PDB file of C-alpha atoms in Angstrom:
ATOM      1  CA  MET A  12      -1.434 -11.533  11.791  1.00 95.00           C
ATOM      2  CA  LEU A  13      -2.557  -8.246  10.237  1.00 97.00           C
ATOM      3  CA  VAL A  14      -0.264  -6.556   7.718  1.00 97.00           C
ATOM      4  CA  ILE A  15      -0.672  -3.200   6.000  1.00 98.00           C
ATOM      5  CA  ALA A  16       1.316  -3.073   2.745  1.00 97.00           C
ATOM      6  CA  LEU A  17       1.855  -0.025   0.546  1.00 96.00           C
ATOM      7  CA  LEU A  18       1.788  -0.478  -3.227  1.00 95.00           C
ATOM      8  CA  ASP A  19       3.723   2.493  -4.609  1.00 93.00           C
ATOM      9  CA  ARG A  20       3.203   4.166  -7.980  1.00 90.00           C
ATOM     10  CA  GLU A  21       6.104   2.456  -9.736  1.00 90.00           C
ATOM     11  CA  HIS A  22       5.144  -1.054  -8.633  1.00 93.00           C
ATOM     12  CA  LEU A  23       1.505  -0.451  -9.538  1.00 92.00           C
ATOM     13  CA  ASP A  24       2.552  -0.197 -13.173  1.00 88.00           C
ATOM     14  CA  ASN A  25       4.819  -3.257 -13.032  1.00 91.00           C
ATOM     15  CA  GLY A  26       3.024  -6.338 -14.363  1.00 91.00           C
ATOM     16  CA  PRO A  27       5.652  -8.940 -13.396  1.00 93.00           C
ATOM     17  CA  PHE A  28       5.817  -7.575  -9.850  1.00 94.00           C
ATOM     18  CA  LEU A  29       2.041  -7.632  -9.406  1.00 94.00           C
ATOM     19  CA  LYS A  30       1.795 -11.162 -10.801  1.00 94.00           C
ATOM     20  CA  SER A  31       4.532 -12.384  -8.467  1.00 95.00           C
ATOM     21  CA  LEU A  32       2.861 -10.570  -5.569  1.00 96.00           C
ATOM     22  CA  SER A  33      -0.452 -12.282  -6.291  1.00 96.00           C
ATOM     23  CA  VAL A  34       1.264 -15.676  -6.198  1.00 95.00           C
ATOM     24  CA  ALA A  35       3.047 -14.827  -2.938  1.00 95.00           C
ATOM     25  CA  LEU A  36      -0.223 -13.637  -1.394  1.00 96.00           C
ATOM     26  CA  SER A  37      -1.982 -16.887  -2.284  1.00 95.00           C
ATOM     27  CA  GLN A  38       0.673 -18.863  -0.429  1.00 93.00           C
ATOM     28  CA  LEU A  39       0.516 -16.974   2.862  1.00 93.00           C
ATOM     29  CA  GLY A  40      -0.800 -18.784   5.891  1.00 86.00           C
ATOM     30  CA  ASP A  41      -2.688 -17.129   8.719  1.00 91.00           C
ATOM     31  CA  VAL A  42      -1.975 -13.595   7.507  1.00 95.00           C
ATOM     32  CA  ARG A  43      -4.424 -10.887   6.453  1.00 97.00           C
ATOM     33  CA  VAL A  44      -3.137  -8.074   4.254  1.00 98.00           C
ATOM     34  CA  LEU A  45      -4.591  -4.618   3.757  1.00 98.00           C
ATOM     35  CA  PHE A  46      -3.004  -3.194   0.612  1.00 98.00           C
ATOM     36  CA  ILE A  47      -3.187   0.573   0.114  1.00 97.00           C
ATOM     37  CA  HIS A  48      -2.603   2.408  -3.140  1.00 94.00           C
ATOM     38  CA  ALA A  49      -3.025   5.695  -4.988  1.00 90.00           C
ATOM     39  CA  ASP A  50      -3.026   6.013  -8.788  1.00 83.00           C
ATOM     40  CA  SER A  51      -0.357   4.859 -11.237  1.00 73.00           C
ATOM     41  CA  GLU A  52       1.145   5.946 -14.543  1.00 73.00           C
ATOM     42  CA  TYR A  53      -2.088   4.716 -16.103  1.00 69.00           C
ATOM     43  CA  THR A  54      -3.518   8.153 -15.227  1.00 68.00           C
ATOM     44  CA  ASP A  55      -1.129   9.770 -17.703  1.00 71.00           C
ATOM     45  CA  ARG A  56      -2.101   7.308 -20.423  1.00 75.00           C
ATOM     46  CA  VAL A  57      -5.802   8.068 -19.876  1.00 69.00           C
ATOM     47  CA  MET A  58      -5.054  11.792 -20.168  1.00 70.00           C
ATOM     48  CA  GLN A  59      -3.392  11.159 -23.513  1.00 69.00           C
ATOM     49  CA  LEU A  60      -6.837  10.122 -24.764  1.00 73.00           C
ATOM     50  CA  GLY A  61      -8.057  13.659 -24.147  1.00 72.00           C
ATOM     51  CA  VAL A  62      -9.546  13.096 -20.694  1.00 70.00           C
ATOM     52  CA  MET A  63      -9.165  15.912 -18.160  1.00 72.00           C
ATOM     53  CA  ARG A  64      -6.796  15.155 -15.294  1.00 68.00           C
ATOM     54  CA  GLU A  65      -9.408  15.010 -12.511  1.00 74.00           C
ATOM     55  CA  GLU A  66     -11.582  12.561 -14.432  1.00 71.00           C
ATOM     56  CA  ALA A  67      -8.521  10.559 -15.513  1.00 72.00           C
ATOM     57  CA  LEU A  68      -7.368  10.308 -11.895  1.00 73.00           C
ATOM     58  CA  ILE A  69     -10.744   8.989 -10.759  1.00 81.00           C
ATOM     59  CA  ARG A  70     -10.960   6.529 -13.642  1.00 77.00           C
ATOM     60  CA  SER A  71      -7.391   5.334 -13.173  1.00 82.00           C
ATOM     61  CA  THR A  72      -7.684   4.797  -9.412  1.00 88.00           C
ATOM     62  CA  ARG A  73     -10.995   2.964  -9.638  1.00 87.00           C
ATOM     63  CA  GLU A  74      -9.806   0.756 -12.477  1.00 88.00           C
ATOM     64  CA  LEU A  75      -6.580  -0.010 -10.654  1.00 91.00           C
ATOM     65  CA  ASN A  76      -8.503  -1.013  -7.535  1.00 95.00           C
ATOM     66  CA  ARG A  77     -10.699  -3.389  -9.536  1.00 93.00           C
ATOM     67  CA  ARG A  78      -7.753  -4.809 -11.422  1.00 92.00           C
ATOM     68  CA  LEU A  79      -5.715  -5.506  -8.301  1.00 95.00           C
ATOM     69  CA  SER A  80      -8.546  -7.168  -6.394  1.00 96.00           C
ATOM     70  CA  SER A  81      -9.383  -9.303  -9.455  1.00 96.00           C
ATOM     71  CA  LEU A  82      -5.738 -10.279  -9.927  1.00 96.00           C
ATOM     72  CA  PHE A  83      -5.417 -11.442  -6.327  1.00 96.00           C
ATOM     73  CA  SER A  84      -8.782 -13.215  -6.398  1.00 95.00           C
ATOM     74  CA  ASP A  85      -7.954 -15.003  -9.660  1.00 94.00           C
ATOM     75  CA  GLU A  86      -4.846 -16.405  -7.997  1.00 93.00           C
ATOM     76  CA  GLY A  87      -7.004 -17.894  -5.243  1.00 92.00           C
ATOM     77  CA  SER A  88      -6.862 -15.245  -2.516  1.00 94.00           C
ATOM     78  CA  ALA A  89     -10.124 -13.968  -1.033  1.00 94.00           C
ATOM     79  CA  CYS A  90      -9.844 -10.238  -1.704  1.00 96.00           C
ATOM     80  CA  VAL A  91     -12.174  -7.234  -1.522  1.00 97.00           C
ATOM     81  CA  GLY A  92     -11.501  -4.100  -3.555  1.00 97.00           C
ATOM     82  CA  LEU A  93     -12.582  -0.918  -1.827  1.00 96.00           C
ATOM     83  CA  ASN A  94     -12.274   2.794  -2.577  1.00 95.00           C
ATOM     84  CA  GLY A  95     -11.945   4.818   0.593  1.00 93.00           C
ATOM     85  CA  TYR A  96     -15.029   6.940  -0.053  1.00 93.00           C
ATOM     86  CA  GLN A  97     -17.311   3.891  -0.240  1.00 93.00           C
ATOM     87  CA  ARG A  98     -19.477   3.574   2.900  1.00 92.00           C
ATOM     88  CA  ASP A  99     -17.437   6.505   4.287  1.00 91.00           C
ATOM     89  CA  THR A 100     -14.680   4.028   5.106  1.00 94.00           C
ATOM     90  CA  LEU A 101     -12.202   6.905   4.921  1.00 96.00           C
ATOM     91  CA  MET A 102     -13.564  10.378   5.554  1.00 95.00           C
ATOM     92  CA  LEU A 103     -12.119  13.858   5.863  1.00 93.00           C
ATOM     93  CA  ASN A 104     -13.933  15.909   8.498  1.00 91.00           C
ATOM     94  CA  GLU A 105     -12.584  19.327   9.481  1.00 89.00           C
ATOM     95  CA  GLY A 106      -9.234  18.282   8.067  1.00 87.00           C
ATOM     96  CA  ALA A 107      -8.999  15.095  10.136  1.00 93.00           C
ATOM     97  CA  LEU A 108      -8.885  11.715   8.403  1.00 95.00           C
ATOM     98  CA  ILE A 109     -11.383   9.373  10.046  1.00 95.00           C
ATOM     99  CA  VAL A 110     -11.278   5.598   9.550  1.00 96.00           C
ATOM    100  CA  ASP A 111     -14.182   3.178   9.944  1.00 97.00           C
ATOM    101  CA  SER A 112     -11.985   0.638  11.701  1.00 97.00           C
ATOM    102  CA  ASP A 113     -14.857  -1.683  12.589  1.00 97.00           C
ATOM    103  CA  TYR A 114     -15.899  -2.056   8.953  1.00 97.00           C
ATOM    104  CA  LEU A 115     -12.336  -2.795   7.828  1.00 97.00           C
ATOM    105  CA  ARG A 116     -11.829  -5.342  10.604  1.00 97.00           C
ATOM    106  CA  GLU A 117     -15.112  -7.009   9.646  1.00 96.00           C
ATOM    107  CA  ILE A 118     -13.840  -7.558   6.105  1.00 97.00           C
ATOM    108  CA  LEU A 119     -10.347  -8.539   7.240  1.00 97.00           C
ATOM    109  CA  ALA A 120     -11.835 -11.314   9.354  1.00 95.00           C
ATOM    110  CA  HIS A 121     -12.352 -13.322   6.162  1.00 95.00           C
ATOM    111  CA  SER A 122     -10.550 -11.536   3.328  1.00 96.00           C
ATOM    112  CA  HIS A 123      -7.643  -9.402   2.206  1.00 97.00           C
ATOM    113  CA  ILE A 124      -8.433  -5.811   1.187  1.00 98.00           C
ATOM    114  CA  VAL A 125      -7.182  -3.560  -1.598  1.00 97.00           C
ATOM    115  CA  LEU A 126      -7.957   0.007  -0.470  1.00 97.00           C
ATOM    116  CA  SER A 127      -7.515   3.129  -2.587  1.00 95.00           C
ATOM    117  CA  ASN A 128      -6.678   6.608  -1.294  1.00 94.00           C
ATOM    118  CA  MET A 129      -9.928   8.149  -2.597  1.00 93.00           C
ATOM    119  CA  VAL A 130     -11.799   9.409   0.473  1.00 94.00           C
ATOM    120  CA  ALA A 131     -15.115  11.124   1.227  1.00 93.00           C
ATOM    121  CA  ASP A 132     -14.453  14.821   1.835  1.00 91.00           C
ATOM    122  CA  ARG A 133     -17.244  15.991   4.147  1.00 87.00           C
ATOM    123  CA  ASP A 134     -15.723  19.486   4.301  1.00 83.00           C
ATOM    124  CA  ASN A 135     -16.299  20.107   0.590  1.00 83.00           C
ATOM    125  CA  GLY A 136     -18.926  17.507  -0.291  1.00 81.00           C
ATOM    126  CA  SER A 137     -16.609  15.852  -2.787  1.00 85.00           C
ATOM    127  CA  THR A 138     -13.958  13.177  -3.172  1.00 87.00           C
ATOM    128  CA  ALA A 139     -10.406  13.851  -2.015  1.00 89.00           C
ATOM    129  CA  TYR A 140      -7.081  12.051  -2.352  1.00 91.00           C
ATOM    130  CA  ILE A 141      -4.922  11.322   0.666  1.00 92.00           C
ATOM    131  CA  THR A 142      -1.172  10.911   0.266  1.00 92.00           C
ATOM    132  CA  PRO A 143      -0.056   7.282   0.707  1.00 93.00           C
ATOM    133  CA  ALA A 144       2.220   8.248   3.611  1.00 93.00           C
ATOM    134  CA  ARG A 145      -0.641   9.917   5.506  1.00 94.00           C
ATOM    135  CA  LEU A 146      -2.981   7.039   4.705  1.00 95.00           C
ATOM    136  CA  ALA A 147      -0.449   4.479   5.937  1.00 95.00           C
ATOM    137  CA  ALA A 148       0.135   6.397   9.172  1.00 95.00           C
ATOM    138  CA  THR A 149      -3.588   6.860   9.838  1.00 96.00           C
ATOM    139  CA  LEU A 150      -4.446   3.218   9.185  1.00 97.00           C
ATOM    140  CA  ALA A 151      -1.510   2.043  11.294  1.00 96.00           C
ATOM    141  CA  ASN A 152      -2.755   4.148  14.191  1.00 95.00           C
ATOM    142  CA  ALA A 153      -6.379   3.036  13.766  1.00 96.00           C
ATOM    143  CA  LEU A 154      -5.924  -0.682  13.109  1.00 96.00           C
ATOM    144  CA  LYS A 155      -2.725  -1.366  15.077  1.00 96.00           C
ATOM    145  CA  PRO A 156      -1.390  -3.907  12.541  1.00 97.00           C
ATOM    146  CA  ASP A 157       1.410  -6.292  13.395  1.00 96.00           C
ATOM    147  CA  LEU A 158       3.461  -4.975  10.469  1.00 96.00           C
ATOM    148  CA  LEU A 159       3.556  -2.059   8.035  1.00 97.00           C
ATOM    149  CA  ILE A 160       5.413  -3.119   4.887  1.00 96.00           C
ATOM    150  CA  VAL A 161       6.819  -1.062   2.019  1.00 95.00           C
ATOM    151  CA  PHE A 162       8.334  -2.747  -1.035  1.00 95.00           C
ATOM    152  CA  SER A 163      11.890  -1.896  -2.033  1.00 92.00           C
ATOM    153  CA  THR A 164      12.201   0.037  -5.282  1.00 90.00           C
ATOM    154  CA  ARG A 165      14.731  -2.555  -6.446  1.00 86.00           C
ATOM    155  CA  GLU A 166      12.080  -5.277  -6.361  1.00 84.00           C
ATOM    156  CA  SER A 167      11.052  -5.867  -9.971  1.00 73.00           C
ATOM    157  CA  GLY A 168       9.130  -9.104  -9.679  1.00 69.00           C
ATOM    158  CA  GLY A 169      11.458 -10.588 -12.273  1.00 64.00           C
ATOM    159  CA  PRO A 170      13.942 -13.445 -11.964  1.00 54.00           C
ATOM    160  CA  ASN A 171      16.535 -11.355 -10.129  1.00 44.00           C
ATOM    161  CA  VAL A 172      14.422 -10.393  -7.138  1.00 46.00           C
ATOM    162  CA  ASP A 173      15.931  -8.373  -4.315  1.00 51.00           C
ATOM    163  CA  GLN A 174      17.347 -10.815  -1.763  1.00 47.00           C
ATOM    164  CA  GLY A 175      17.425  -8.150   0.936  1.00 50.00           C
ATOM    165  CA  ASN A 176      20.784  -9.005   2.506  1.00 51.00           C
ATOM    166  CA  TRP A 177      20.203  -6.967   5.637  1.00 53.00           C
ATOM    167  CA  ASN A 178      20.907  -7.441   9.311  1.00 56.00           C
ATOM    168  CA  ASN A 179      17.492  -8.243  10.776  1.00 55.00           C
ATOM    169  CA  ASP A 180      18.532  -6.979  14.198  1.00 62.00           C
ATOM    170  CA  GLU A 181      19.431  -3.531  12.934  1.00 67.00           C
ATOM    171  CA  THR A 182      17.102  -0.534  12.801  1.00 73.00           C
ATOM    172  CA  ILE A 183      18.100   2.357  10.560  1.00 79.00           C
ATOM    173  CA  THR A 184      16.707   5.702   9.429  1.00 76.00           C
ATOM    174  CA  PRO A 185      15.654   6.710   5.901  1.00 75.00           C
ATOM    175  CA  SER A 186      18.680   9.007   5.656  1.00 75.00           C
ATOM    176  CA  ASP A 187      21.118   6.068   5.944  1.00 75.00           C
ATOM    177  CA  GLU A 188      23.205   6.067   2.745  1.00 74.00           C
ATOM    178  CA  ARG A 189      23.036   2.260   2.562  1.00 74.00           C
ATOM    179  CA  ILE A 190      19.392   2.430   1.530  1.00 77.00           C
ATOM    180  CA  THR A 191      19.641   5.406  -0.808  1.00 72.00           C
ATOM    181  CA  GLY A 192      17.148   4.848  -3.598  1.00 83.00           C
ATOM    182  CA  LEU A 193      15.413   1.870  -1.965  1.00 88.00           C
ATOM    183  CA  ILE A 194      12.506   3.808  -0.441  1.00 89.00           C
ATOM    184  CA  PRO A 195       9.579   4.682  -2.752  1.00 91.00           C
ATOM    185  CA  ALA A 196       8.965   8.405  -3.192  1.00 88.00           C
ATOM    186  CA  GLU A 197       5.577   8.110  -1.479  1.00 88.00           C
ATOM    187  CA  MET A 198       7.163   7.096   1.834  1.00 90.00           C
ATOM    188  CA  ARG A 199      10.176   9.393   2.004  1.00 83.00           C
ATOM    189  CA  ASP A 200       8.257  11.748   4.295  1.00 83.00           C
ATOM    190  CA  SER A 201       6.593   9.031   6.362  1.00 86.00           C
ATOM    191  CA  GLU A 202       5.713   9.846   9.958  1.00 85.00           C
ATOM    192  CA  VAL A 203       5.721   6.203  11.068  1.00 91.00           C
ATOM    193  CA  GLY A 204       8.305   3.461  10.930  1.00 91.00           C
ATOM    194  CA  TYR A 205       7.911   0.437   8.665  1.00 93.00           C
ATOM    195  CA  LEU A 206       9.610  -2.614   7.205  1.00 93.00           C
ATOM    196  CA  LEU A 207      11.253  -2.428   3.790  1.00 92.00           C
ATOM    197  CA  ALA A 208      10.910  -5.748   1.970  1.00 91.00           C
ATOM    198  CA  GLY A 209      11.183  -7.654  -1.280  1.00 92.00           C
ATOM    199  CA  LEU A 210       8.791 -10.308  -2.559  1.00 93.00           C
ATOM    200  CA  ARG A 211      10.840 -13.149  -1.102  1.00 91.00           C
ATOM    201  CA  GLN A 212      10.528 -11.660   2.358  1.00 92.00           C
ATOM    202  CA  PHE A 213       6.829 -10.920   1.885  1.00 94.00           C
ATOM    203  CA  ALA A 214       6.177 -14.516   0.808  1.00 94.00           C
ATOM    204  CA  ALA A 215       7.870 -15.747   4.006  1.00 92.00           C
ATOM    205  CA  LEU A 216       5.435 -13.996   6.363  1.00 94.00           C
ATOM    206  CA  PRO A 217       4.978 -14.181   9.307  1.00 93.00           C
ATOM    207  CA  ASP A 218       8.773 -14.538   9.303  1.00 92.00           C
ATOM    208  CA  VAL A 219      10.260 -11.045   8.846  1.00 90.00           C
ATOM    209  CA  SER A 220      13.867 -12.150   8.408  1.00 83.00           C
ATOM    210  CA  GLY A 221      15.618 -10.024   5.814  1.00 83.00           C
ATOM    211  CA  MET A 222      13.188  -7.139   6.088  1.00 90.00           C
ATOM    212  CA  LEU A 223      14.834  -3.841   6.904  1.00 89.00           C
ATOM    213  CA  LYS A 224      13.455  -1.958   9.907  1.00 90.00           C
ATOM    214  CA  ILE A 225      13.064   1.718   9.088  1.00 90.00           C
ATOM    215  CA  LYS A 226      12.795   4.058  12.054  1.00 86.00           C
ATOM    216  CA  ILE A 227      11.670   7.651  11.697  1.00 79.00           C
ATOM    217  CA  GLU A 228      13.916   9.956  13.680  1.00 68.00           C
ATOM    218  CA  GLY A 229      12.170  11.481  16.669  1.00 58.00           C
ATOM    219  CA  LEU A 230       9.299   8.986  16.502  1.00 49.00           C
ATOM    220  CA  LYS A 231       8.799   5.429  17.578  1.00 44.00           C
ATOM    221  CA  SER A 232       9.385   2.721  15.008  1.00 40.00           C
ATOM    222  CA  HIS A 233       6.111   0.968  14.177  1.00 38.00           C
TER     223      HIS A 233
END
């Protein structure tokens, strides 16, 4: 089973959540996970040291990618950290985001991946940053994963984890008032459907019981 999972900005700065996630990942069976992420609040802390925003963003994203892959590896999960611009894995060309699917699948055959949103911008000869929602949609289209997972904002990684008392047979839209505040800001404008989950549900993969199916109006649910 191939799973793409978004790590949103708030959870990226949440130590207990990331520790609990690393434990859950180490206990998964025949599941490969491609985590995607942007930067975190660490960028702001780097800027407080007098570093310009662009440099702070690069430093923060790279450091976060290394830290996440090391955290997962230290817990016993084979994991490769990768920034999108490396080996032109993710590349902007004439405005289109191109994915080296073969390279990602090659790694996923034996390891999980932590992939940042820093991409090679061939239009400007520089590095660009893709929004998490666009990155998730592009990777979902290119890799055709079994699941696209987003973590509920109520999931803290602490002792009172979100149980996710949802009807597994129900599919709802992001505008449903029952999930107000549960969707991370990065995915509120998503163009693809996904599953909203807590750590308990993630740890139970490939069982998706308790995960909430989010359908984007006018588009097919992924």
